[in-house]
PDB file of C-alpha atoms in Angstrom:
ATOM      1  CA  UNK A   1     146.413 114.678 122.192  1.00 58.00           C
ATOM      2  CA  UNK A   2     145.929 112.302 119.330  1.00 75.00           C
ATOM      3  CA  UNK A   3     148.624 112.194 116.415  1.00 90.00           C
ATOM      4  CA  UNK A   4     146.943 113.822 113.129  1.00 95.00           C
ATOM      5  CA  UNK A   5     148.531 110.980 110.460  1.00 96.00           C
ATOM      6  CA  UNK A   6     147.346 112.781 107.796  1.00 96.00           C
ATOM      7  CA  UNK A   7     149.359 116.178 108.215  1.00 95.00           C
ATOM      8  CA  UNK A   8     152.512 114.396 109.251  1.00 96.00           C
ATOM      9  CA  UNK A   9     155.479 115.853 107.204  1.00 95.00           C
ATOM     10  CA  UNK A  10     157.750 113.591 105.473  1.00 95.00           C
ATOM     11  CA  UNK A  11     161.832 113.384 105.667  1.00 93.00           C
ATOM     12  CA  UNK A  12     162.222 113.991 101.923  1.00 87.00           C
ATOM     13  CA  UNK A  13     162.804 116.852  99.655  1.00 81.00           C
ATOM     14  CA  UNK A  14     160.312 116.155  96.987  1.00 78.00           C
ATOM     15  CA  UNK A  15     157.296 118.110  96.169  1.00 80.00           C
ATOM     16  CA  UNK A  16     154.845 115.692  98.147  1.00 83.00           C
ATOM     17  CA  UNK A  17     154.956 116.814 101.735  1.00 92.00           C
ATOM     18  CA  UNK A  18     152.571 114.686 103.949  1.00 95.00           C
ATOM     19  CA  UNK A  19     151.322 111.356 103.838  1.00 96.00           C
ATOM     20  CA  UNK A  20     147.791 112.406 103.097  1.00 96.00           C
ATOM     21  CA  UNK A  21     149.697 113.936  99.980  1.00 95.00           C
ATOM     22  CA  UNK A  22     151.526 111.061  99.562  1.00 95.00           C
ATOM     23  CA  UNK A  23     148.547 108.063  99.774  1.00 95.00           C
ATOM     24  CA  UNK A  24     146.549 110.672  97.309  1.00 95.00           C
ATOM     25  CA  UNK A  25     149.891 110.185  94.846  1.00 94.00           C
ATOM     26  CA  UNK A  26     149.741 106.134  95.169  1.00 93.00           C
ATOM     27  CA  UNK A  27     146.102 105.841  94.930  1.00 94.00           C
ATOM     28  CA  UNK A  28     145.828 108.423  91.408  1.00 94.00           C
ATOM     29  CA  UNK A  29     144.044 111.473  93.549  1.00 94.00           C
ATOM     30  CA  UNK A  30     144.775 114.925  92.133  1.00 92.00           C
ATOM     31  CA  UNK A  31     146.752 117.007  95.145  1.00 87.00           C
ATOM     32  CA  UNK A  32     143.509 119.368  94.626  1.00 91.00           C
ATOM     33  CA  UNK A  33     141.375 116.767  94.647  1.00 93.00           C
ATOM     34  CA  UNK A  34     139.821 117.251  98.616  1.00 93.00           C
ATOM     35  CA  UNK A  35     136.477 115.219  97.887  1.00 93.00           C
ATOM     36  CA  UNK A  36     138.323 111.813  99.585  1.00 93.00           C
ATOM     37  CA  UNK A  37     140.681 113.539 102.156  1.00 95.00           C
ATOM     38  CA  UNK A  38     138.103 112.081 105.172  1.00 95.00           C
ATOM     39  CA  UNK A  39     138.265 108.851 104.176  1.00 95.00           C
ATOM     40  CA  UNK A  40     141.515 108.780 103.514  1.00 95.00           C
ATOM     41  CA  UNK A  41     142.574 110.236 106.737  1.00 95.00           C
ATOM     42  CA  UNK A  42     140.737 107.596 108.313  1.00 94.00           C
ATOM     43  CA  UNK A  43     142.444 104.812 106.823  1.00 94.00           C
ATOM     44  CA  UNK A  44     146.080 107.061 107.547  1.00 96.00           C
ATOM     45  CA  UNK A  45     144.632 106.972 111.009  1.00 95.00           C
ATOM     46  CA  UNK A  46     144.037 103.411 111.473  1.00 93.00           C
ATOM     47  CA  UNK A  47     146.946 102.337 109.859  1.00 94.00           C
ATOM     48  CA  UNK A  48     149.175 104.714 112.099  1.00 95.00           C
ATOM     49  CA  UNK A  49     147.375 103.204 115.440  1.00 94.00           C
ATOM     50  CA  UNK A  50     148.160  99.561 114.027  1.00 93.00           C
ATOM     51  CA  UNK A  51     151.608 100.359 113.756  1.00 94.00           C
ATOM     52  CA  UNK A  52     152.326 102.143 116.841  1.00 94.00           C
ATOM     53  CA  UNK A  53     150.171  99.293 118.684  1.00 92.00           C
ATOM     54  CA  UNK A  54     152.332  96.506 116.819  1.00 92.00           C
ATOM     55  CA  UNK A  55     155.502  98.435 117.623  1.00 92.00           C
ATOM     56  CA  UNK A  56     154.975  99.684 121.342  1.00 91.00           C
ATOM     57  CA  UNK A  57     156.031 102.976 120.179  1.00 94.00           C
ATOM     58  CA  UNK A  58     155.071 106.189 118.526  1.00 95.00           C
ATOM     59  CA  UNK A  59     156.105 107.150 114.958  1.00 96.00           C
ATOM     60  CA  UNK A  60     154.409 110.324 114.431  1.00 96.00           C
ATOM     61  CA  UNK A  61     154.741 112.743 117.177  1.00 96.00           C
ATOM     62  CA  UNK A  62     152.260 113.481 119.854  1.00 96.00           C
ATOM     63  CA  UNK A  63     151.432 114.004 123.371  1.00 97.00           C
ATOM     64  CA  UNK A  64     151.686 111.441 125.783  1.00 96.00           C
ATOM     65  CA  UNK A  65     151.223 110.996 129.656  1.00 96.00           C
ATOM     66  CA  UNK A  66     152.923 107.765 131.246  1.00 94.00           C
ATOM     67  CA  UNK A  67     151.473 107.097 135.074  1.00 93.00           C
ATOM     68  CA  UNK A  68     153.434 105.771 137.435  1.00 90.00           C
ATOM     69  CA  UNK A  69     152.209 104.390 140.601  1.00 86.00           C
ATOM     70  CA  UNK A  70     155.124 104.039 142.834  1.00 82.00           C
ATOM     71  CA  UNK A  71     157.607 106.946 141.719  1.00 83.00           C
ATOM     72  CA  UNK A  72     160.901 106.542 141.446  1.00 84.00           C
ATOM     73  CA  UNK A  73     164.164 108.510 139.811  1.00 86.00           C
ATOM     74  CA  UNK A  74     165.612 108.487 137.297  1.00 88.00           C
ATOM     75  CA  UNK A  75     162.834 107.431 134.925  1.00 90.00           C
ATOM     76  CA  UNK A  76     163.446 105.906 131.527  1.00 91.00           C
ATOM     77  CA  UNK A  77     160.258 107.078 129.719  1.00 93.00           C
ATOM     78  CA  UNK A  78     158.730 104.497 127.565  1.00 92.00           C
ATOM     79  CA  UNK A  79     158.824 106.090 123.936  1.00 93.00           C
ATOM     80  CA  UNK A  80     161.544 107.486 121.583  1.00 92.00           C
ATOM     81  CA  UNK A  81     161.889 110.096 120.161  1.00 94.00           C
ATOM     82  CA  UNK A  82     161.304 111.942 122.971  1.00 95.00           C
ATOM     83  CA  UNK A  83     161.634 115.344 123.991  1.00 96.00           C
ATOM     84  CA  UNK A  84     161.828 116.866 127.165  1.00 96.00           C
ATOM     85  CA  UNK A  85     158.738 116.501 129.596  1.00 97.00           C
ATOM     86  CA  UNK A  86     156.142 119.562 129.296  1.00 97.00           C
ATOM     87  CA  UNK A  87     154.321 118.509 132.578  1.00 97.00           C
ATOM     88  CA  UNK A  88     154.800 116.601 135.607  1.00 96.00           C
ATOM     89  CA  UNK A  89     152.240 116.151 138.269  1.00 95.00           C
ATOM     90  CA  UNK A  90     152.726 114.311 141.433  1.00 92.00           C
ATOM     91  CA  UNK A  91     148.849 113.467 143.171  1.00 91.00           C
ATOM     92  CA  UNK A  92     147.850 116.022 140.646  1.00 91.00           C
ATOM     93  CA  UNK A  93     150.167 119.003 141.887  1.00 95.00           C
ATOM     94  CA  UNK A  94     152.548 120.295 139.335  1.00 96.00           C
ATOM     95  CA  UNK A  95     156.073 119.381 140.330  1.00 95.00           C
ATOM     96  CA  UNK A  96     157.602 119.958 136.908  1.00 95.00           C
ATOM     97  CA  UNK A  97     160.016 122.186 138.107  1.00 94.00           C
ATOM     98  CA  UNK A  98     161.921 119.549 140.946  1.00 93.00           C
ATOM     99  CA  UNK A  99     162.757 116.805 137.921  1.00 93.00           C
ATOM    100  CA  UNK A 100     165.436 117.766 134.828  1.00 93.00           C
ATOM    101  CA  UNK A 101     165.525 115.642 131.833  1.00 94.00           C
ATOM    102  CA  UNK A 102     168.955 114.442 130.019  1.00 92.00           C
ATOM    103  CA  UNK A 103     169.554 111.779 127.181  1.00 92.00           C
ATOM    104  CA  UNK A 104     171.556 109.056 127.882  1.00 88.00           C
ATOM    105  CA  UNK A 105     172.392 105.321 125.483  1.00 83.00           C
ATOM    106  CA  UNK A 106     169.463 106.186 122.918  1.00 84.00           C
ATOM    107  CA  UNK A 107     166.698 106.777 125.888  1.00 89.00           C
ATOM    108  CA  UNK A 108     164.718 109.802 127.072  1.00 92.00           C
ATOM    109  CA  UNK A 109     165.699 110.038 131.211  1.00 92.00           C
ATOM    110  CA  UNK A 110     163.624 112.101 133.942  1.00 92.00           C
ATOM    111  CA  UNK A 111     165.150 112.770 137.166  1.00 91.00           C
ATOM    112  CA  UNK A 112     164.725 114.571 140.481  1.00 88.00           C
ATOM    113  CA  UNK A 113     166.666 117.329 140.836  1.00 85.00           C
ATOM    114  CA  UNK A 114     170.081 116.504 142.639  1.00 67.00           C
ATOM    115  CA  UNK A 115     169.351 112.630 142.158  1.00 62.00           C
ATOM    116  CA  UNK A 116     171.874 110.408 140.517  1.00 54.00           C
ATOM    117  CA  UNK A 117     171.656 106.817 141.937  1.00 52.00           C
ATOM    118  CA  UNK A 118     168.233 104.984 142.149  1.00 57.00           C
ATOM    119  CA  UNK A 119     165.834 105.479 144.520  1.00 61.00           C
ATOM    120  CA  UNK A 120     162.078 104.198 144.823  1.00 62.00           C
ATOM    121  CA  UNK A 121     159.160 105.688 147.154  1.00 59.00           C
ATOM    122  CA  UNK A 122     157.751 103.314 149.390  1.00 57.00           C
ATOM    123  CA  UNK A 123     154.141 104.304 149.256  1.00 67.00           C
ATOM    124  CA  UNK A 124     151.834 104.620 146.456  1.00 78.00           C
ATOM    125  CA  UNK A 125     151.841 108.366 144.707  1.00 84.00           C
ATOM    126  CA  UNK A 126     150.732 108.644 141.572  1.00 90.00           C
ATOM    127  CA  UNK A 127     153.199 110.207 139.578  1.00 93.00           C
ATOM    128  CA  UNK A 128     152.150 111.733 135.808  1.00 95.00           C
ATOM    129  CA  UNK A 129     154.601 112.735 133.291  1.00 96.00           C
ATOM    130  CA  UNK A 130     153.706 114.325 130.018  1.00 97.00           C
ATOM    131  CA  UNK A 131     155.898 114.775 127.412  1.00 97.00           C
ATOM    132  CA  UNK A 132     156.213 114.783 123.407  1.00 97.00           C
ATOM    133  CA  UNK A 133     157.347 111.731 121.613  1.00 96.00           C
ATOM    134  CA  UNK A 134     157.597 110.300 117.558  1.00 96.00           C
ATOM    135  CA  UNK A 135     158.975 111.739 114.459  1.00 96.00           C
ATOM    136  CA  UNK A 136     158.658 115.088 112.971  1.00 95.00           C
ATOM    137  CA  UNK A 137     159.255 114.827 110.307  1.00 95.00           C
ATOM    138  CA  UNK A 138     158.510 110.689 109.445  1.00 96.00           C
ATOM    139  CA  UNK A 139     161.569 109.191 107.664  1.00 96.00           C
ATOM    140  CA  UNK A 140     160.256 108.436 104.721  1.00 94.00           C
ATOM    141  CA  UNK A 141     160.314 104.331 104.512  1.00 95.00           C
ATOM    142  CA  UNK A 142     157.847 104.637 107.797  1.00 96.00           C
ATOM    143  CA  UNK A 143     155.997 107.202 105.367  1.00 96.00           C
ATOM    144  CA  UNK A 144     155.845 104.063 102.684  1.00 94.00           C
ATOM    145  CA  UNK A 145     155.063 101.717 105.458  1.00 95.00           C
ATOM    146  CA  UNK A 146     152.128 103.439 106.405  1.00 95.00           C
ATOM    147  CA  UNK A 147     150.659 104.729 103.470  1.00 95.00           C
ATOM    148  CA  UNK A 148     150.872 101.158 101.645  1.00 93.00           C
ATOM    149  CA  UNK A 149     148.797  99.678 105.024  1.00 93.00           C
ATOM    150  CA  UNK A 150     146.310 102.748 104.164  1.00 93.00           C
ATOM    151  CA  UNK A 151     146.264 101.985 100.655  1.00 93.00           C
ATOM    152  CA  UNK A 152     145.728  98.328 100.928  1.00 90.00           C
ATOM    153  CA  UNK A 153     143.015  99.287 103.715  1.00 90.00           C
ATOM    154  CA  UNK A 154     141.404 101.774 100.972  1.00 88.00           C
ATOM    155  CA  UNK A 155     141.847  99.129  98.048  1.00 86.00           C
ATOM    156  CA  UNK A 156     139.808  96.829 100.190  1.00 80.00           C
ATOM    157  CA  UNK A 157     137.055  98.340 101.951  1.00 69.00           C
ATOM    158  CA  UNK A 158     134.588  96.125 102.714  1.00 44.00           C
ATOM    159  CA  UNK A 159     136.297  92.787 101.868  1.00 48.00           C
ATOM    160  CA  UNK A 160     137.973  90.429 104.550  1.00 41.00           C
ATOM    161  CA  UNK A 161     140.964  89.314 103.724  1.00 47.00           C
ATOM    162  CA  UNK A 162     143.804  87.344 106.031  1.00 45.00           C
ATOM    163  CA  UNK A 163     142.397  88.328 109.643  1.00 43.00           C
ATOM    164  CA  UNK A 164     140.107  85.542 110.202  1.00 40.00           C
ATOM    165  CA  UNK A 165     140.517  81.354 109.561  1.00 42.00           C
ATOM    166  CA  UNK A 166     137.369  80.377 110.738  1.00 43.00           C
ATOM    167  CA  UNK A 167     134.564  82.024 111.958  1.00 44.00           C
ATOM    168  CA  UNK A 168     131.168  80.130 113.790  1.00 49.00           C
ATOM    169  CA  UNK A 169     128.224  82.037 113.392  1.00 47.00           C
ATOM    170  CA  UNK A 170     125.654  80.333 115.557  1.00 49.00           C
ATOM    171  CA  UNK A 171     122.624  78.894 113.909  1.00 47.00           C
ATOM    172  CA  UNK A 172     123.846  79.803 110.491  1.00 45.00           C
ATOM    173  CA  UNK A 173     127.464  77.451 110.250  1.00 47.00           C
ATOM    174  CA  UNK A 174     131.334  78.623 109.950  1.00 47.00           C
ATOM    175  CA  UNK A 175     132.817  81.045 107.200  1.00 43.00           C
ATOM    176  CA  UNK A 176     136.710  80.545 106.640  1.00 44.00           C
ATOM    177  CA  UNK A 177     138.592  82.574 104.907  1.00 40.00           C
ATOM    178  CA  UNK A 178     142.008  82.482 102.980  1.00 43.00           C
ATOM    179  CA  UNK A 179     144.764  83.306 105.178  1.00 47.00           C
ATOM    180  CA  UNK A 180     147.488  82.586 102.817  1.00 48.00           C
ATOM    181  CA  UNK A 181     150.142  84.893 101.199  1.00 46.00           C
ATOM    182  CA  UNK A 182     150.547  88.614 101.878  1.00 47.00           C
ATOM    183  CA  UNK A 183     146.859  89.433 102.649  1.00 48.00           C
ATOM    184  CA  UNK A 184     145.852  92.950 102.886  1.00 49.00           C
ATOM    185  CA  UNK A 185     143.346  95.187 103.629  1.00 44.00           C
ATOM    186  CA  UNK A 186     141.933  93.810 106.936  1.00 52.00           C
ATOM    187  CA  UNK A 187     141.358  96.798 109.598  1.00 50.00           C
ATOM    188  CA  UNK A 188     144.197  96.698 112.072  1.00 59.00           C
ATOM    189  CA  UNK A 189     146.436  94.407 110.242  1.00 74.00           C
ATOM    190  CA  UNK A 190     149.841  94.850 108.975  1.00 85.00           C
ATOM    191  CA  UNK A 191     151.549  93.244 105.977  1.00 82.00           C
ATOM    192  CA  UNK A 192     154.975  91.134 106.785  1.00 85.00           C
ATOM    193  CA  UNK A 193     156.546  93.287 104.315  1.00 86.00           C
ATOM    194  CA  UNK A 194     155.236  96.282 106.041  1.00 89.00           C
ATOM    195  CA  UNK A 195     156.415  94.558 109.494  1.00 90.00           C
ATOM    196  CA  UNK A 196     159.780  94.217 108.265  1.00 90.00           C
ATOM    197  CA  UNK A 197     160.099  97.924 107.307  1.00 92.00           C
ATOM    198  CA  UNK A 198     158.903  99.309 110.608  1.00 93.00           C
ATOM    199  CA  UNK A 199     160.745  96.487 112.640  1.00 92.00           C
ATOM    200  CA  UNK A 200     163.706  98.713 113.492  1.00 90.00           C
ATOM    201  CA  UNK A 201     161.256 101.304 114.861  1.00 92.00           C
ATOM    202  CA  UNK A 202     160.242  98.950 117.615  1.00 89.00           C
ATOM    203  CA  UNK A 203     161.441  99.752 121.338  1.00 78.00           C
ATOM    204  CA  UNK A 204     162.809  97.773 123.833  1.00 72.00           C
ATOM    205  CA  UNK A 205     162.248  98.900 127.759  1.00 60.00           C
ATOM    206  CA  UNK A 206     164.876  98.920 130.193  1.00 51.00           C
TER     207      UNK A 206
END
């Protein structure tokens, strides 16, 4: 299940609620205005993926499976927040039910039932685990952090700006392209400033 950007709520009390709501406020959109909210959720989308991808984690919550190829107990699952796994499916039969789920030092643990020290299978099984991980609701300086990379993606449709140095197009020559500064606006790419805010969000695997 993908993460719907747009709809997220936001950790704040004010009167704008989502970040849809919110990137409408910073680009000058009436709140009833719906005649951009497509294009807009796109660029909420993309700029959400580019800072999950950069970050190794997920900010907004969502459904995600891990796979695991050689089992093993207890299992430190990859993203945080986290909540306790919905589904777990060893060779595709449900074995939910055998594992219980405890936090533990800031990470998200799965165990077998009755298992407290390490233990590893020895053949391959593939092992499945679904669960629910990100924020609900965003604290609101990943709200900023988003919205300004959906802004700047919005503000600059079209234009190239900051992904590219050179670029040989065969037959025709090489195009390069200013790389300097805090560029913006290039599909998939993040802003240092906008690195440094979500920087604390990142997570580090056991």
């Amino acid at each position: 299940m993908s993460a719907d950007y747009a709809n997220a709520l936001i950790d704040w009390t004010g009167d704008i609620s989502t970040l849809l709501d919110l990137m409408k406020f910073r680009l000058g959109v009436c709140d009833n205005d719906t005649s951009q909210d497509e294009i807009l959720t796109l660029y909420l989308t993309m700029a959400g993926e580019a800072a999950e991808k950069y970050l190794d984690n997920k900010l907004i919550k969502q459904e995600v499976t891990e796979r695991i190829a050689i089992p093993y107990s207890p299992i430190d699952l990859r993203y945080w927040p986290a909540e306790a796994p919905t589904l777990i499916e060893l060779e595709a039969e449900d074995v939910t039910t055998e594992y219980e789920s405890f936090v533990q030092d800031g990470i998200r643990w799965t165990a077998k039932n009755g298992s407290a020290m390490l233990n590893r299978d020895d053949d391959f099984k593939q092992l499945d685990v679904t669960y629910m991980a990100g924020f609900d609701p965003v604290p609101a300086d990943i709200a900023y952090a988003l919205t300004s990379t959906a802004v700047s993606y919005s503000n600059n449709a079209g234009n190239v700006s900051g992904a590219v140095s050179k670029e040989v197009v065969n037959g025709v020559g090489s195009i390069t392209y200013d790389t300097t500064g805090d560029s913006e606006g290039s599909v998939g790419m993040l802003t240092p400033s906008t690195m440094g805010v979500l920087e604390k969000y990142r997570r580090y695997h056991v």
